[in-house]
Amino acid sequence: VKEIQAPDYYGVNSNEIDCTLEFNNQILRYEVTDEPLETGVSITKRGYYQVMAGGDIEYTFSDIANDSNVALESFYWKDTLSKDFRIQTIQTGTYNQKQTYKIVYRTNLNSTYRSIADNLSTKKNYVKNVSPLALGLAANEYVTEIMFVFGTVQPGFAQVEQPKITVTVNRTISNPAGVVNMAEAGGLYQGEWIQAVDRWVTTVYQPLPVKLPRTGY
C-alpha cells in the first residue's frame, strides 16, 4: 500500500507498506505520517557601494536556492538592470544538482525573451560575452533583464560557485544618486509562484572637472 494523495498542506509519504491479510474480511490499520509542506526560495545580490560614471560594477549572486521540501517547477533566477547600465559579461556559476538550463534576455526595444545560451550544465562555470556588440543589438537598444531558466528543481537545489554579472555605467547617467538593481528567484508549486527578491543600491559619482594650474614661463 502506498499513499497517493495527502491532506492539504502536507506532502505525500512515499514509503510502501506491506500488508498481509490472514483471513476473510480482516481489517488492517496503519498509521502514515505526512510531513508538512514548506515552500521557499532565496537569492542574495551584492555589488559595489560606489562607482564613478563610466566605470564597471561586478555583481555577485549567492544563496540561490529552492529552500522547499518539495520540487518546484519552472525554477528561475533573474537580474533586472538599470537603464543607465550596459551589461558586458556573465559568469554562470555552478549548482549542486546535475541538470541543464538556459540563459535568456530582454531589451528596452523587445520584451520577448531571446536566448543567450541553451543546454548549459549546472556543473560547469561558463563565462559569456553579452555586451551589446556581442548580442548584435541596435545602437539605441540595451539589455534590461537577464534570466536563468532551470525547469524543475528538487528540494535543496542551490548555487555552489557564485554567478557574476559585470556592467558598465553610462558616462551620462541620468540619476547618479543611488541606482537600484533587483534580483529575483522563483518557482511554481501546484500552480502558485514561490518567489524571493533582493535589491542592491550603488551610488554613482560624476568626475568633477579639474582646472589645471597655469605654469607660466
Coordinates of C-alpha atoms in Angstrom, one line a residue:
V1 CA 0.0 0.0 0.0
K2 CA 1.3 3.5 -0.9
E3 CA -0.2 6.9 -0.2
I4 CA -1.0 8.7 -3.4
Q5 CA -2.7 11.9 -2.0
A6 CA -2.1 13.7 1.2
P7 CA -4.2 16.3 3.1
D8 CA -3.9 19.9 2.1
Y9 CA -0.6 21.5 3.1
Y10 CA 1.1 18.1 3.7
G11 CA 3.4 16.1 1.5
V12 CA 2.8 12.5 0.3
N13 CA 4.6 9.8 2.2
S14 CA 6.3 7.7 -0.5
N15 CA 7.1 4.7 1.8
E16 CA 5.4 1.5 0.8
I17 CA 3.6 -0.7 3.5
D18 CA 3.5 -4.5 3.2
C19 CA 0.1 -5.7 4.2
T20 CA -0.8 -9.4 4.9
L21 CA -4.4 -10.5 5.1
E22 CA -4.7 -13.6 7.2
F23 CA -8.5 -14.2 7.0
N24 CA -11.5 -13.1 5.1
N25 CA -12.9 -9.6 5.9
Q26 CA -9.9 -8.8 8.1
I27 CA -9.4 -5.1 8.7
L28 CA -5.8 -3.8 8.9
R29 CA -5.0 -0.4 10.3
Y30 CA -1.8 1.5 9.6
E31 CA -0.6 5.0 10.6
V32 CA 1.1 7.1 7.9
T33 CA 2.9 10.3 8.9
D34 CA 3.0 13.1 6.4
E35 CA 5.5 16.0 6.7
P36 CA 4.0 19.5 6.5
L37 CA 4.8 21.2 3.2
E38 CA 7.4 24.0 3.4
T39 CA 7.9 26.2 0.3
G40 CA 10.5 28.9 -0.1
V41 CA 13.3 30.2 -2.3
S42 CA 16.1 32.6 -1.7
I43 CA 18.6 34.9 -3.5
T44 CA 21.2 37.5 -2.4
K45 CA 22.7 40.2 -4.7
R46 CA 25.8 42.2 -3.8
G47 CA 27.8 44.8 -5.7
Y48 CA 29.9 47.9 -5.3
Y49 CA 28.7 50.6 -2.9
Q50 CA 30.1 53.4 -5.1
V51 CA 31.4 53.8 -8.6
M52 CA 32.4 56.6 -11.0
A53 CA 30.3 57.2 -14.1
G54 CA 31.9 55.3 -16.9
G55 CA 33.3 52.7 -14.5
D56 CA 32.5 48.9 -14.2
I57 CA 30.5 47.2 -11.5
E58 CA 30.7 43.4 -10.7
Y59 CA 27.5 42.0 -9.1
T60 CA 27.7 38.6 -7.3
F61 CA 24.7 36.4 -6.6
S62 CA 24.6 33.9 -3.7
D63 CA 22.1 31.9 -1.7
I64 CA 20.2 31.0 -4.9
A65 CA 18.2 28.0 -3.7
N66 CA 15.0 26.0 -3.5
D67 CA 14.5 26.0 0.2
S68 CA 11.3 24.0 0.0
N69 CA 10.9 20.4 0.9
V70 CA 9.1 19.8 -2.4
A71 CA 10.2 20.1 -6.0
L72 CA 9.5 23.4 -7.8
E73 CA 8.6 23.7 -11.5
S74 CA 9.8 26.5 -13.8
F75 CA 12.6 27.5 -11.4
Y76 CA 14.5 30.6 -12.4
W77 CA 16.6 33.5 -11.2
K78 CA 16.9 36.8 -12.9
D79 CA 18.6 40.2 -12.7
T80 CA 16.9 43.4 -13.7
L81 CA 19.3 46.1 -14.9
S82 CA 19.2 49.9 -14.7
K83 CA 18.7 51.8 -17.9
D84 CA 22.0 53.5 -17.2
F85 CA 23.9 50.2 -17.1
R86 CA 25.3 48.2 -20.1
I87 CA 25.9 44.5 -19.4
Q88 CA 29.3 43.2 -20.5
T89 CA 29.8 39.6 -19.2
I90 CA 28.1 36.8 -17.3
Q91 CA 29.8 34.2 -15.2
T92 CA 27.2 31.5 -14.7
G93 CA 28.4 29.8 -11.5
T94 CA 27.6 26.2 -10.7
Y95 CA 24.8 24.4 -8.9
N96 CA 24.6 21.3 -6.7
Q97 CA 22.1 19.3 -8.8
K98 CA 23.1 18.0 -12.2
Q99 CA 20.8 19.2 -15.0
T100 CA 20.7 21.6 -17.9
Y101 CA 19.4 25.2 -18.1
K102 CA 19.4 28.2 -20.4
I103 CA 20.0 31.9 -20.2
V104 CA 17.7 34.4 -21.9
Y105 CA 17.4 38.2 -22.1
R106 CA 15.1 41.1 -22.9
T107 CA 15.8 44.6 -24.0
N108 CA 14.2 48.0 -23.9
L109 CA 13.1 47.5 -27.5
N110 CA 12.0 43.9 -27.4
S111 CA 10.0 42.4 -24.5
T112 CA 10.3 38.8 -26.0
Y113 CA 12.9 36.6 -24.3
R114 CA 15.8 35.8 -26.6
S115 CA 18.4 33.1 -26.0
I116 CA 22.0 33.7 -25.0
A117 CA 22.9 30.0 -24.4
D118 CA 21.0 26.7 -24.0
N119 CA 21.8 23.2 -22.7
L120 CA 24.3 24.5 -20.2
S121 CA 25.4 22.2 -17.5
T122 CA 24.8 23.1 -13.9
K123 CA 28.2 21.6 -13.1
K124 CA 30.2 23.9 -15.3
N125 CA 31.1 27.5 -14.8
Y126 CA 30.8 29.4 -18.1
V127 CA 31.8 32.9 -19.0
K128 CA 29.7 34.6 -21.6
N129 CA 30.3 37.9 -23.5
V130 CA 26.9 39.6 -23.5
S131 CA 27.9 43.1 -24.5
P132 CA 25.6 45.0 -26.8
L133 CA 28.0 44.4 -29.6
A134 CA 28.2 40.6 -28.9
L135 CA 24.4 40.3 -28.9
G136 CA 24.1 42.4 -32.1
L137 CA 21.8 45.0 -30.5
A138 CA 20.7 48.2 -32.2
A139 CA 22.5 51.4 -31.4
N140 CA 19.7 52.6 -29.0
E141 CA 19.0 49.1 -27.7
Y142 CA 20.2 47.7 -24.3
V143 CA 19.6 44.7 -22.1
T144 CA 17.1 45.2 -19.3
E145 CA 16.9 41.7 -17.9
I146 CA 18.9 38.5 -17.8
M147 CA 17.2 35.3 -16.7
F148 CA 18.5 31.7 -15.9
V149 CA 15.8 29.1 -16.6
F150 CA 16.2 25.7 -15.0
G151 CA 12.8 23.9 -15.3
T152 CA 12.0 21.6 -12.4
V153 CA 14.4 21.5 -9.5
Q154 CA 14.4 19.2 -6.5
P155 CA 14.3 20.2 -2.8
G156 CA 17.7 21.6 -1.7
F157 CA 18.7 22.8 -5.2
A158 CA 21.3 25.5 -4.6
Q159 CA 24.1 27.5 -6.2
V160 CA 27.6 26.5 -5.4
E161 CA 30.1 28.8 -7.2
Q162 CA 28.7 32.4 -7.3
P163 CA 27.3 33.7 -10.6
K164 CA 28.7 37.1 -11.5
I165 CA 27.5 39.9 -13.9
T166 CA 29.7 42.8 -15.0
V167 CA 28.1 46.0 -16.2
T168 CA 29.5 49.4 -17.4
V169 CA 27.9 52.6 -16.1
N170 CA 26.9 55.2 -18.7
R171 CA 29.1 58.3 -18.5
T172 CA 26.0 60.4 -19.0
I173 CA 24.0 58.7 -16.3
S174 CA 20.6 60.3 -15.7
N175 CA 20.2 59.7 -12.0
P176 CA 23.5 59.1 -10.3
A177 CA 22.2 59.3 -6.7
G178 CA 21.6 55.6 -5.7
V179 CA 21.0 53.3 -8.6
V180 CA 18.8 50.3 -7.6
N181 CA 19.2 46.9 -9.2
M182 CA 16.9 44.0 -8.4
A183 CA 17.5 40.2 -8.4
E184 CA 14.7 37.7 -8.1
A185 CA 14.3 33.9 -7.8
G186 CA 11.2 31.8 -8.0
G187 CA 9.4 28.6 -8.9
L188 CA 6.0 27.0 -9.3
Y189 CA 4.3 24.7 -6.8
Q190 CA 0.8 23.4 -7.6
G191 CA 0.2 26.5 -9.8
E192 CA 1.4 29.0 -7.2
W193 CA 4.5 31.1 -7.6
I194 CA 7.0 31.0 -4.8
Q195 CA 9.4 34.0 -5.1
A196 CA 12.1 36.0 -3.4
V197 CA 13.6 39.4 -4.2
D198 CA 16.8 41.2 -3.2
R199 CA 18.0 44.7 -4.1
W200 CA 21.3 46.4 -4.2
V201 CA 21.9 50.2 -4.3
T202 CA 25.1 51.7 -5.9
T203 CA 25.9 55.4 -5.7
V204 CA 27.4 56.7 -8.9
Y205 CA 29.6 59.8 -8.9
Q206 CA 30.3 62.1 -11.8
P207 CA 34.0 63.0 -12.0
L208 CA 34.5 66.7 -11.1
P209 CA 36.1 68.9 -13.8
V210 CA 39.7 69.6 -12.8
K211 CA 41.2 73.0 -13.7
L212 CA 44.9 72.6 -14.1
P213 CA 47.2 75.5 -12.9
R214 CA 48.8 77.7 -15.5
T215 CA 52.5 77.1 -15.5
G216 CA 53.8 80.4 -16.8
Y217 CA 57.2 80.9 -18.3

